[in-house]
mmCIF file of C-alpha atoms in Angstrom:
data_model
loop_
_atom_site.group_PDB
_atom_site.id
_atom_site.type_symbol
_atom_site.label_atom_id
_atom_site.label_comp_id
_atom_site.label_asym_id
_atom_site.label_seq_id
_atom_site.Cartn_x
_atom_site.Cartn_y
_atom_site.Cartn_z
ATOM 1 C CA UNK Q 1 -79.615 125.933 -19.249
ATOM 2 C CA UNK Q 2 -77.470 128.840 -19.207
ATOM 3 C CA UNK Q 3 -75.217 129.096 -22.569
ATOM 4 C CA UNK Q 4 -72.022 127.937 -20.927
ATOM 5 C CA UNK Q 5 -69.775 126.543 -23.448
ATOM 6 C CA UNK Q 6 -68.283 123.271 -23.156
ATOM 7 C CA UNK Q 7 -64.888 124.561 -23.171
ATOM 8 C CA UNK Q 8 -65.723 127.414 -20.521
ATOM 9 C CA UNK Q 9 -67.334 123.911 -17.963
ATOM 10 C CA UNK Q 10 -64.261 121.852 -18.140
ATOM 11 C CA UNK Q 11 -61.837 124.681 -17.449
ATOM 12 C CA UNK Q 12 -63.805 125.809 -14.810
ATOM 13 C CA UNK Q 13 -64.187 122.237 -13.597
ATOM 14 C CA UNK Q 14 -60.338 121.583 -13.580
ATOM 15 C CA UNK Q 15 -59.832 125.270 -11.646
ATOM 16 C CA UNK Q 16 -62.279 124.112 -8.690
ATOM 17 C CA UNK Q 17 -60.821 120.691 -8.864
ATOM 18 C CA UNK Q 18 -57.529 121.402 -8.425
ATOM 19 C CA UNK Q 19 -58.385 124.098 -5.617
ATOM 20 C CA UNK Q 20 -61.159 123.430 -4.032
ATOM 21 C CA UNK Q 21 -61.543 119.155 -4.482
ATOM 22 C CA UNK Q 22 -57.739 117.603 -4.405
ATOM 23 C CA UNK Q 23 -56.684 119.650 -1.858
ATOM 24 C CA UNK Q 24 -58.479 117.702 0.673
ATOM 25 C CA UNK Q 25 -57.643 114.509 -0.630
ATOM 26 C CA UNK Q 26 -53.987 114.688 -0.290
ATOM 27 C CA UNK Q 27 -54.593 115.960 3.899
ATOM 28 C CA UNK Q 28 -53.453 112.820 5.026
ATOM 29 C CA UNK Q 29 -53.407 115.025 9.079
ATOM 30 C CA UNK Q 30 -55.024 117.486 10.042
ATOM 31 C CA UNK Q 31 -53.979 119.927 13.042
ATOM 32 C CA UNK Q 32 -54.192 118.628 16.595
ATOM 33 C CA UNK Q 33 -56.204 121.625 17.553
ATOM 34 C CA UNK Q 34 -58.396 122.224 14.510
ATOM 35 C CA UNK Q 35 -61.313 121.217 16.764
ATOM 36 C CA UNK Q 36 -59.757 122.882 20.283
ATOM 37 C CA UNK Q 37 -59.073 125.913 19.209
ATOM 38 C CA UNK Q 38 -61.503 128.191 18.190
ATOM 39 C CA UNK Q 39 -60.172 130.576 15.423
ATOM 40 C CA UNK Q 40 -62.125 132.060 12.517
ATOM 41 C CA UNK Q 41 -61.308 130.648 9.310
ATOM 42 C CA UNK Q 42 -60.200 132.998 6.068
ATOM 43 C CA UNK Q 43 -60.210 129.822 4.208
ATOM 44 C CA UNK Q 44 -63.508 128.644 4.749
ATOM 45 C CA UNK Q 45 -64.688 132.369 4.202
ATOM 46 C CA UNK Q 46 -62.586 132.438 1.194
ATOM 47 C CA UNK Q 47 -64.175 129.116 -0.476
ATOM 48 C CA UNK Q 48 -67.595 130.156 0.755
ATOM 49 C CA UNK Q 49 -67.585 133.388 -1.674
ATOM 50 C CA UNK Q 50 -66.066 131.383 -3.925
ATOM 51 C CA UNK Q 51 -68.706 128.413 -3.552
ATOM 52 C CA UNK Q 52 -71.444 131.141 -3.536
ATOM 53 C CA UNK Q 53 -69.944 132.605 -6.831
ATOM 54 C CA UNK Q 54 -70.837 129.058 -8.093
ATOM 55 C CA UNK Q 55 -74.113 128.839 -7.633
ATOM 56 C CA UNK Q 56 -75.059 131.700 -8.880
ATOM 57 C CA UNK Q 57 -73.204 130.711 -12.014
ATOM 58 C CA UNK Q 58 -74.339 127.370 -12.600
ATOM 59 C CA UNK Q 59 -77.669 127.949 -10.445
ATOM 60 C CA UNK Q 60 -79.801 126.594 -13.375
ATOM 61 C CA UNK Q 61 -78.001 122.880 -12.997
ATOM 62 C CA UNK Q 62 -80.623 121.886 -10.689
ATOM 63 C CA UNK Q 63 -84.482 122.556 -11.859
ATOM 64 C CA UNK Q 64 -86.151 124.652 -9.496
ATOM 65 C CA UNK Q 65 -89.937 123.669 -8.373
ATOM 66 C CA UNK Q 66 -90.658 125.571 -5.944
ATOM 67 C CA UNK Q 67 -94.127 126.239 -6.706
ATOM 68 C CA UNK Q 68 -94.227 122.113 -6.301
ATOM 69 C CA UNK Q 69 -92.300 121.393 -3.192
ATOM 70 C CA UNK Q 70 -94.200 122.609 0.174
ATOM 71 C CA UNK Q 71 -92.056 124.157 3.048
ATOM 72 C CA UNK Q 72 -93.392 121.512 5.067
ATOM 73 C CA UNK Q 73 -92.202 119.091 2.190
ATOM 74 C CA UNK Q 74 -88.864 119.913 1.968
ATOM 75 C CA UNK Q 75 -89.328 120.734 5.881
ATOM 76 C CA UNK Q 76 -90.225 116.771 6.859
ATOM 77 C CA UNK Q 77 -87.655 115.523 3.788
ATOM 78 C CA UNK Q 78 -84.690 117.690 5.194
ATOM 79 C CA UNK Q 79 -85.850 115.934 8.696
ATOM 80 C CA UNK Q 80 -85.938 112.322 7.949
ATOM 81 C CA UNK Q 81 -82.426 113.009 5.885
ATOM 82 C CA UNK Q 82 -81.108 114.586 9.183
ATOM 83 C CA UNK Q 83 -82.065 110.889 11.341
ATOM 84 C CA UNK Q 84 -80.418 109.282 8.760
ATOM 85 C CA UNK Q 85 -77.787 110.837 9.318
ATOM 86 C CA UNK Q 86 -77.553 110.209 13.142
ATOM 87 C CA UNK Q 87 -78.695 106.912 12.847
ATOM 88 C CA UNK Q 88 -75.125 105.568 10.447
ATOM 89 C CA UNK Q 89 -73.108 107.559 13.270
ATOM 90 C CA UNK Q 90 -74.608 106.064 15.372
ATOM 91 C CA UNK Q 91 -74.129 102.495 14.105
ATOM 92 C CA UNK Q 92 -70.557 102.860 12.939
ATOM 93 C CA UNK Q 93 -69.798 104.040 16.913
ATOM 94 C CA UNK Q 94 -71.024 100.376 17.751
ATOM 95 C CA UNK Q 95 -69.204 99.018 15.172
ATOM 96 C CA UNK Q 96 -65.795 100.370 16.932
ATOM 97 C CA UNK Q 97 -64.166 100.694 13.796
ATOM 98 C CA UNK Q 98 -60.829 101.909 13.968
ATOM 99 C CA UNK Q 99 -59.940 105.069 13.208
ATOM 100 C CA UNK Q 100 -58.123 108.287 13.788
ATOM 101 C CA UNK Q 101 -57.821 109.670 17.438
ATOM 102 C CA UNK Q 102 -58.426 113.995 16.719
ATOM 103 C CA UNK Q 103 -58.447 116.142 19.739
ATOM 104 C CA UNK Q 104 -61.684 117.460 20.340
ATOM 105 C CA UNK Q 105 -63.101 120.060 22.934
ATOM 106 C CA UNK Q 106 -66.218 122.399 22.246
ATOM 107 C CA UNK Q 107 -66.396 126.274 22.430
ATOM 108 C CA UNK Q 108 -67.182 126.818 26.149
ATOM 109 C CA UNK Q 109 -66.532 130.839 25.686
ATOM 110 C CA UNK Q 110 -69.089 132.798 24.080
ATOM 111 C CA UNK Q 111 -66.934 134.591 21.655
ATOM 112 C CA UNK Q 112 -65.702 130.801 20.519
ATOM 113 C CA UNK Q 113 -68.593 129.322 20.503
ATOM 114 C CA UNK Q 114 -69.848 132.099 17.906
ATOM 115 C CA UNK Q 115 -66.783 131.429 15.814
ATOM 116 C CA UNK Q 116 -67.489 128.004 15.501
ATOM 117 C CA UNK Q 117 -71.006 128.367 14.637
ATOM 118 C CA UNK Q 118 -69.579 130.884 11.676
ATOM 119 C CA UNK Q 119 -67.567 128.194 10.497
ATOM 120 C CA UNK Q 120 -69.140 125.302 10.627
ATOM 121 C CA UNK Q 121 -72.161 126.855 8.532
ATOM 122 C CA UNK Q 122 -69.517 127.992 6.091
ATOM 123 C CA UNK Q 123 -68.041 124.585 5.971
ATOM 124 C CA UNK Q 124 -71.553 122.753 5.329
ATOM 125 C CA UNK Q 125 -72.752 125.691 2.912
ATOM 126 C CA UNK Q 126 -69.226 125.219 0.520
ATOM 127 C CA UNK Q 127 -69.240 121.589 0.869
ATOM 128 C CA UNK Q 128 -72.933 121.371 -0.600
ATOM 129 C CA UNK Q 129 -72.522 123.642 -2.898
ATOM 130 C CA UNK Q 130 -69.378 121.503 -4.154
ATOM 131 C CA UNK Q 131 -70.268 118.178 -3.655
ATOM 132 C CA UNK Q 132 -74.375 117.804 -3.388
ATOM 133 C CA UNK Q 133 -74.509 120.911 -6.493
ATOM 134 C CA UNK Q 134 -72.615 121.623 -8.722
ATOM 135 C CA UNK Q 135 -69.550 118.497 -9.042
ATOM 136 C CA UNK Q 136 -72.440 115.936 -9.664
ATOM 137 C CA UNK Q 137 -74.673 118.312 -11.410
ATOM 138 C CA UNK Q 138 -71.927 119.618 -13.919
ATOM 139 C CA UNK Q 139 -70.789 116.178 -14.687
ATOM 140 C CA UNK Q 140 -73.238 114.683 -15.347
ATOM 141 C CA UNK Q 141 -74.338 117.459 -17.504
ATOM 142 C CA UNK Q 142 -71.438 117.641 -19.358
ATOM 143 C CA UNK Q 143 -71.448 113.343 -19.923
ATOM 144 C CA UNK Q 144 -75.387 112.726 -20.242
ATOM 145 C CA UNK Q 145 -75.921 113.525 -23.945
ATOM 146 C CA UNK Q 146 -72.881 111.801 -24.799
ATOM 147 C CA UNK Q 147 -72.477 108.403 -23.014
ATOM 148 C CA UNK Q 148 -76.598 108.125 -22.267
ATOM 149 C CA UNK Q 149 -77.866 109.215 -19.241
ATOM 150 C CA UNK Q 150 -77.510 106.468 -16.853
ATOM 151 C CA UNK Q 151 -73.564 105.795 -17.247
ATOM 152 C CA UNK Q 152 -73.287 109.649 -16.948
ATOM 153 C CA UNK Q 153 -74.998 109.552 -13.550
ATOM 154 C CA UNK Q 154 -72.816 106.280 -12.526
ATOM 155 C CA UNK Q 155 -69.819 107.893 -13.135
ATOM 156 C CA UNK Q 156 -70.632 111.243 -12.082
ATOM 157 C CA UNK Q 157 -71.847 110.272 -8.867
ATOM 158 C CA UNK Q 158 -69.527 107.657 -8.365
ATOM 159 C CA UNK Q 159 -66.319 109.935 -8.635
ATOM 160 C CA UNK Q 160 -67.625 113.294 -6.846
ATOM 161 C CA UNK Q 161 -68.491 110.914 -3.722
ATOM 162 C CA UNK Q 162 -65.314 108.965 -3.537
ATOM 163 C CA UNK Q 163 -63.901 112.560 -3.984
ATOM 164 C CA UNK Q 164 -65.510 113.491 -0.879
ATOM 165 C CA UNK Q 165 -65.406 110.500 0.746
ATOM 166 C CA UNK Q 166 -60.836 110.673 0.860
ATOM 167 C CA UNK Q 167 -61.570 114.265 1.938
ATOM 168 C CA UNK Q 168 -62.363 113.313 5.483
ATOM 169 C CA UNK Q 169 -59.579 109.982 5.907
ATOM 170 C CA UNK Q 170 -57.605 111.786 7.613
ATOM 171 C CA UNK Q 171 -59.467 111.278 10.400
ATOM 172 C CA UNK Q 172 -59.890 106.859 9.108
ATOM 173 C CA UNK Q 173 -61.965 103.834 7.999
ATOM 174 C CA UNK Q 174 -65.294 105.215 10.167
ATOM 175 C CA UNK Q 175 -64.902 108.783 8.635
ATOM 176 C CA UNK Q 176 -64.815 107.284 4.995
ATOM 177 C CA UNK Q 177 -67.255 105.011 5.738
ATOM 178 C CA UNK Q 178 -69.699 107.696 6.555
ATOM 179 C CA UNK Q 179 -69.031 110.534 4.229
ATOM 180 C CA UNK Q 180 -70.025 107.985 1.670
ATOM 181 C CA UNK Q 181 -73.276 107.276 3.172
ATOM 182 C CA UNK Q 182 -73.959 110.541 4.577
ATOM 183 C CA UNK Q 183 -72.983 111.552 0.419
ATOM 184 C CA UNK Q 184 -75.580 110.266 -0.575
ATOM 185 C CA UNK Q 185 -78.810 110.630 1.556
ATOM 186 C CA UNK Q 186 -77.588 114.367 0.953
ATOM 187 C CA UNK Q 187 -77.610 114.111 -3.028
ATOM 188 C CA UNK Q 188 -80.813 112.442 -2.397
ATOM 189 C CA UNK Q 189 -82.612 115.034 -0.055
ATOM 190 C CA UNK Q 190 -80.844 117.753 -2.313
ATOM 191 C CA UNK Q 191 -82.449 116.360 -5.391
ATOM 192 C CA UNK Q 192 -86.146 116.405 -3.731
ATOM 193 C CA UNK Q 193 -86.036 119.284 -1.902
ATOM 194 C CA UNK Q 194 -84.015 121.521 -4.922
ATOM 195 C CA UNK Q 195 -82.666 123.119 -2.055
ATOM 196 C CA UNK Q 196 -79.453 124.332 -0.555
ATOM 197 C CA UNK Q 197 -80.713 125.709 2.214
ATOM 198 C CA UNK Q 198 -81.684 122.718 3.427
ATOM 199 C CA UNK Q 199 -79.185 121.093 2.545
ATOM 200 C CA UNK Q 200 -76.709 123.067 4.536
ATOM 201 C CA UNK Q 201 -78.938 123.098 7.605
ATOM 202 C CA UNK Q 202 -79.368 119.462 7.561
ATOM 203 C CA UNK Q 203 -75.262 118.945 7.287
ATOM 204 C CA UNK Q 204 -74.977 122.207 9.992
ATOM 205 C CA UNK Q 205 -77.209 120.549 12.439
ATOM 206 C CA UNK Q 206 -75.499 116.972 12.125
ATOM 207 C CA UNK Q 207 -72.367 118.155 12.281
ATOM 208 C CA UNK Q 208 -73.326 120.156 15.624
ATOM 209 C CA UNK Q 209 -74.620 117.099 17.253
ATOM 210 C CA UNK Q 210 -71.627 115.620 16.453
ATOM 211 C CA UNK Q 211 -69.386 118.092 18.087
ATOM 212 C CA UNK Q 212 -71.682 118.410 21.242
ATOM 213 C CA UNK Q 213 -72.870 115.366 22.295
#
């Protein structure tokens, strides 16, 4: 682990928490034209730049084992994760759990499609760095020597999972359930592949399928 002091880790975490993790939880509704009028999001761009810096600073939180994990294994694991995510989505839709109606209109022109792809890709990258990499790994790193690895694991995963799920409560109960299960699947995937790139691609493709299908 790089020599990050305990104080610096705490200060950076609280900054990230209040700037990037808490606002989605407090957001009860979203603009009705969010998934209708496809405009480039500068807020997502700012978040992506911030997450890139965070990834650079704390890149050692996940031990990279490139020599032990083949590209084929990463692709196979990621494809399996994508399939599980889609199966869960279909099952939730099949149960007809009442949720919040959100207007969705896929982009139809070339510029709007490009903007949609960029927004979705940046958004997927941000969520993977923040919720599947930085937050759970840092909290575990902070607590493991104080309360033990098992307790640190349970607390860090539960806290981040709840924050991620509540960040989707604007879409109702189905979205919260989907977020909890999706969090678990993508966390397992990143632990097995140690790849932000693979997780981002899985998340990105899943969101596109949800939008266009």
